[in-house]
Amino acid sequence: GQQVMQIPQYQHVQEGEDFTTYCNSSTTLSNIQWYKQRPGGHPVFLIQLVKSGEVKKQKRLTFQFGEAKKNSSLHITATQTTDVGTYFCAYGGTSYGKLTFGQGTILTVHP
Amino acid sequence: NAGVTQTPKFRILKIGQSMTLQCTQDMNHNYMYWYRQDPGMGLKLIYYSVGAGITDKGEVPNGYNVSRSTTEDFPLRLELAAPSQTSVYFCASSRWGEGYTFGSGTRLTVV
């Protein structure tokens, strides 16, 4: 079956450093979504990527979908303490939109 | 708009007890989902629904039941609670192919 690995599991950075999390699949993905979950909170939708090679930006966040649609990344430039949380990738099948979530990357930002 | 509302926020159950986790959304989304999240883990799909009267099992349905009598409501029933069901439960809704809107979660402990 489809397997998606999200790496790294944990990342500690100093405020102002960059951060990247990766989502790697053994098979082609139809789409990929990214979510952020603050400590003690609920996941919040960030973005969806559907096209091969797609790149989208939201302020300091850059999202990429690989050319082969087997991997995706989320990059944060100049992290801030407000970026703390767990970042999940999630991928959907072709039917009914139900998502499978990656294990998540826990980001800690030291001031 | 309230979005997705989950009740209760916290609950302690004794082994063998039953309860219903309530979820309602006011966005007229056809798709609704129940996920559970264990500490430090990703989200696992329990049940989902593509519209009123239609439900289907996700990855971890054992010990749970759902119903979808209206577009707005998607309650999750736990029968004969077990310690393995200690978790945080998230309800979510979406339109097909779009990002999920999550509720704030129910933290359940079974003792």
Short mmCIF file of C-alpha atoms in Angstrom, two decimals:
data_model
loop_
_atom_site.label_atom_id
_atom_site.label_comp_id
_atom_site.label_asym_id
_atom_site.label_seq_id
_atom_site.Cartn_x
_atom_site.Cartn_y
_atom_site.Cartn_z
CA GLY A 1 0.00 0.00 0.00
CA GLN A 2 0.87 3.63 -0.14
CA GLN A 3 3.44 4.68 2.43
CA VAL A 4 4.42 8.22 3.24
CA MET A 5 7.31 9.09 5.51
CA GLN A 6 7.56 12.52 7.05
CA ILE A 7 11.01 13.67 8.19
CA PRO A 8 12.44 14.79 10.48
CA GLN A 9 10.34 13.72 13.43
CA TYR A 10 11.69 16.58 15.55
CA GLN A 11 13.48 19.83 14.76
CA HIS A 12 14.89 22.33 17.21
CA VAL A 13 15.98 25.68 15.80
CA GLN A 14 17.05 29.06 17.06
CA GLU A 15 14.70 31.88 16.24
CA GLY A 16 15.67 33.29 12.87
CA GLU A 17 16.96 30.01 11.46
CA ASP A 18 15.24 28.28 8.57
CA PHE A 19 13.25 25.05 8.86
CA THR A 20 12.25 22.38 6.36
CA THR A 21 10.08 19.29 6.70
CA TYR A 22 9.74 16.65 4.00
CA CYS A 23 7.06 14.21 3.03
CA ASN A 24 8.23 11.28 0.88
CA SER A 25 6.03 8.69 -0.76
CA SER A 26 6.81 5.34 -2.34
CA THR A 27 4.05 5.93 -4.91
CA THR A 28 2.67 8.86 -6.87
CA LEU A 29 0.33 11.10 -4.89
CA SER A 30 -2.77 12.67 -6.40
CA ASN A 31 -2.51 15.67 -4.10
CA ILE A 32 -0.95 16.73 -0.83
CA GLN A 33 -2.08 19.05 1.91
CA TRP A 34 -0.20 20.62 4.80
CA TYR A 35 -1.53 21.34 8.26
CA LYS A 36 -0.18 23.04 11.38
CA GLN A 37 -1.14 22.02 14.89
CA ARG A 38 -0.15 24.26 17.78
CA PRO A 39 0.57 22.52 21.11
CA GLY A 40 -2.74 21.54 22.69
CA GLY A 41 -4.64 22.70 19.62
CA HIS A 42 -6.25 21.25 16.56
CA PRO A 43 -4.83 20.90 13.03
CA VAL A 44 -5.30 23.94 10.83
CA PHE A 45 -5.24 23.68 7.04
CA LEU A 46 -2.37 25.56 5.41
CA ILE A 47 -2.37 24.65 1.72
CA GLN A 48 -3.05 22.07 -0.95
CA LEU A 49 -0.76 21.13 -3.84
CA VAL A 50 -2.04 19.17 -6.82
CA LYS A 51 0.24 19.85 -9.79
CA SER A 52 3.61 18.32 -10.57
CA GLY A 53 6.41 20.74 -9.62
CA GLU A 54 3.99 23.16 -7.98
CA VAL A 55 5.41 25.81 -5.66
CA LYS A 56 3.25 28.01 -3.46
CA LYS A 57 4.21 30.68 -0.96
CA GLN A 58 2.49 32.09 2.08
CA LYS A 59 4.60 34.87 3.59
CA ARG A 60 7.61 33.02 5.10
CA LEU A 61 6.29 29.57 4.17
CA THR A 62 7.15 27.88 0.86
CA PHE A 63 5.46 24.66 -0.20
CA GLN A 64 6.71 22.42 -3.01
CA PHE A 65 5.35 19.36 -4.76
CA GLY A 66 7.94 17.26 -6.54
CA GLU A 67 8.04 16.74 -10.29
CA ALA A 68 7.20 13.06 -9.87
CA LYS A 69 4.50 13.88 -7.27
CA LYS A 70 6.20 11.54 -4.82
CA ASN A 71 7.52 14.11 -2.40
CA SER A 72 6.67 17.46 -0.93
CA SER A 73 8.33 19.96 1.36
CA LEU A 74 7.41 22.84 3.63
CA HIS A 75 10.11 25.44 4.20
CA ILE A 76 9.91 28.23 6.75
CA THR A 77 12.30 31.14 6.36
CA ALA A 78 13.55 32.94 9.48
CA THR A 79 11.48 31.06 12.04
CA GLN A 80 9.63 32.88 14.78
CA THR A 81 8.37 31.59 18.11
CA THR A 82 4.86 31.66 16.66
CA ASP A 83 5.92 28.90 14.24
CA VAL A 84 6.12 26.37 17.09
CA GLY A 85 3.94 23.32 16.58
CA THR A 86 3.58 20.11 14.62
CA TYR A 87 3.45 20.23 10.84
CA PHE A 88 1.61 17.42 9.09
CA CYS A 89 1.46 16.47 5.47
CA ALA A 90 -1.68 14.64 4.37
CA TYR A 91 -2.53 12.95 1.12
CA GLY A 92 -5.81 11.98 -0.36
CA GLY A 93 -7.03 9.12 -2.44
CA THR A 94 -9.06 9.67 -5.56
CA SER A 95 -12.35 8.94 -3.83
CA TYR A 96 -14.31 11.02 -1.37
CA GLY A 97 -11.42 13.21 -0.29
CA LYS A 98 -10.45 11.28 2.82
CA LEU A 99 -6.93 12.03 3.90
CA THR A 100 -4.13 9.97 5.37
CA PHE A 101 -1.85 11.99 7.61
CA GLY A 102 1.89 11.71 7.98
CA GLN A 103 3.45 11.32 11.42
CA GLY A 104 4.25 15.01 11.64
CA THR A 105 7.34 17.08 12.38
CA ILE A 106 7.47 18.75 15.77
CA LEU A 107 9.13 22.16 15.51
CA THR A 108 10.59 23.88 18.55
CA VAL A 109 11.88 27.43 18.21
CA HIS A 110 14.25 28.75 20.86
CA PRO A 111 14.16 32.55 21.34
CA ASN B 1 -19.76 31.04 11.56
CA ALA B 2 -18.90 28.60 14.33
CA GLY B 3 -17.21 26.11 11.95
CA VAL B 4 -16.95 22.64 13.52
CA THR B 5 -18.12 22.30 17.12
CA GLN B 6 -17.24 19.31 19.26
CA THR B 7 -18.61 18.43 22.68
CA PRO B 8 -17.55 17.59 25.28
CA LYS B 9 -14.01 18.98 25.40
CA PHE B 10 -12.89 16.58 28.11
CA ARG B 11 -14.30 13.33 29.46
CA ILE B 12 -13.20 10.56 31.79
CA LEU B 13 -14.87 7.21 31.26
CA LYS B 14 -14.67 4.02 33.22
CA ILE B 15 -13.88 0.78 31.41
CA GLY B 16 -17.05 -0.66 29.91
CA GLN B 17 -18.99 2.62 29.87
CA SER B 18 -20.37 4.11 26.67
CA MET B 19 -20.58 7.65 25.40
CA THR B 20 -21.31 9.75 22.34
CA LEU B 21 -18.96 12.43 21.07
CA GLN B 22 -20.93 15.15 19.37
CA CYS B 23 -19.84 16.98 16.23
CA THR B 24 -21.76 19.60 14.29
CA GLN B 25 -20.76 21.91 11.44
CA ASP B 26 -22.49 24.95 9.99
CA MET B 27 -20.62 25.23 6.68
CA ASN B 28 -22.93 22.90 4.71
CA HIS B 29 -20.00 20.56 4.03
CA ASN B 30 -20.94 17.17 2.65
CA TYR B 31 -17.85 15.39 3.91
CA MET B 32 -17.26 14.73 7.60
CA TYR B 33 -14.61 12.71 9.39
CA TRP B 34 -13.58 11.38 12.77
CA TYR B 35 -9.89 11.03 13.58
CA ARG B 36 -8.10 10.00 16.71
CA GLN B 37 -4.69 11.26 17.73
CA ASP B 38 -2.54 9.43 20.23
CA PRO B 39 0.28 11.30 22.03
CA GLY B 40 3.08 12.23 19.67
CA MET B 41 1.39 10.52 16.78
CA GLY B 42 -0.37 11.49 13.62
CA LEU B 43 -4.09 11.29 13.03
CA LYS B 44 -5.82 8.04 12.22
CA LEU B 45 -9.17 7.95 10.44
CA ILE B 46 -11.94 6.19 12.36
CA TYR B 47 -15.04 6.81 10.20
CA TYR B 48 -16.07 9.20 7.50
CA SER B 49 -19.22 10.28 5.73
CA VAL B 50 -19.78 11.68 2.24
CA GLY B 51 -23.29 12.90 2.97
CA ALA B 52 -26.38 12.40 5.08
CA GLY B 53 -27.19 8.72 5.41
CA ILE B 54 -23.82 7.53 4.09
CA THR B 55 -20.95 6.43 6.34
CA ASP B 56 -17.93 4.20 5.91
CA LYS B 57 -15.08 2.78 7.95
CA GLY B 58 -11.65 4.31 8.09
CA GLU B 59 -8.39 2.81 9.25
CA VAL B 60 -9.31 2.15 12.92
CA PRO B 61 -13.11 1.65 13.22
CA ASN B 62 -13.22 -1.13 15.83
CA GLY B 63 -15.01 -0.13 19.01
CA TYR B 64 -16.77 2.83 17.39
CA ASN B 65 -19.97 3.56 15.53
CA VAL B 66 -21.29 6.60 13.68
CA SER B 67 -24.46 7.90 12.14
CA ARG B 68 -25.19 10.80 9.80
CA SER B 69 -28.86 11.66 9.82
CA THR B 70 -28.33 15.30 8.81
CA THR B 71 -25.70 17.25 6.88
CA GLU B 72 -24.74 19.13 10.05
CA ASP B 73 -24.27 16.37 12.61
CA PHE B 74 -21.88 13.43 12.75
CA PRO B 75 -21.82 11.85 16.24
CA LEU B 76 -19.29 9.18 17.21
CA ARG B 77 -20.42 6.44 19.58
CA LEU B 78 -18.06 4.52 21.82
CA GLU B 79 -19.45 1.27 23.13
CA LEU B 80 -17.78 -0.60 26.01
CA ALA B 81 -14.90 1.82 26.46
CA ALA B 82 -11.40 0.34 26.77
CA PRO B 83 -8.11 1.95 27.90
CA SER B 84 -6.87 1.68 24.30
CA GLN B 85 -9.50 4.29 23.38
CA THR B 86 -7.79 6.92 25.52
CA SER B 87 -6.97 9.55 22.93
CA VAL B 88 -7.83 12.94 21.51
CA TYR B 89 -10.70 12.77 19.04
CA PHE B 90 -11.04 15.28 16.24
CA CYS B 91 -14.01 15.79 14.01
CA ALA B 92 -13.48 17.54 10.68
CA SER B 93 -15.50 18.58 7.68
CA SER B 94 -14.75 19.59 4.12
CA ARG B 95 -15.98 19.99 0.60
CA TRP B 96 -14.61 17.40 -1.81
CA GLY B 97 -11.01 18.10 -2.71
CA GLU B 98 -10.59 20.97 -0.26
CA GLY B 99 -8.80 21.35 3.06
CA TYR B 100 -10.37 20.14 6.25
CA THR B 101 -11.80 22.31 8.99
CA PHE B 102 -11.21 20.64 12.34
CA GLY B 103 -13.06 20.99 15.60
CA SER B 104 -11.17 21.75 18.80
CA GLY B 105 -11.17 18.10 19.86
CA THR B 106 -12.39 15.90 22.71
CA ARG B 107 -9.80 14.62 25.16
CA LEU B 108 -10.99 11.24 26.39
CA THR B 109 -9.44 9.18 29.17
CA VAL B 110 -10.62 5.65 29.91
CA VAL B 111 -9.71 4.36 33.37
#
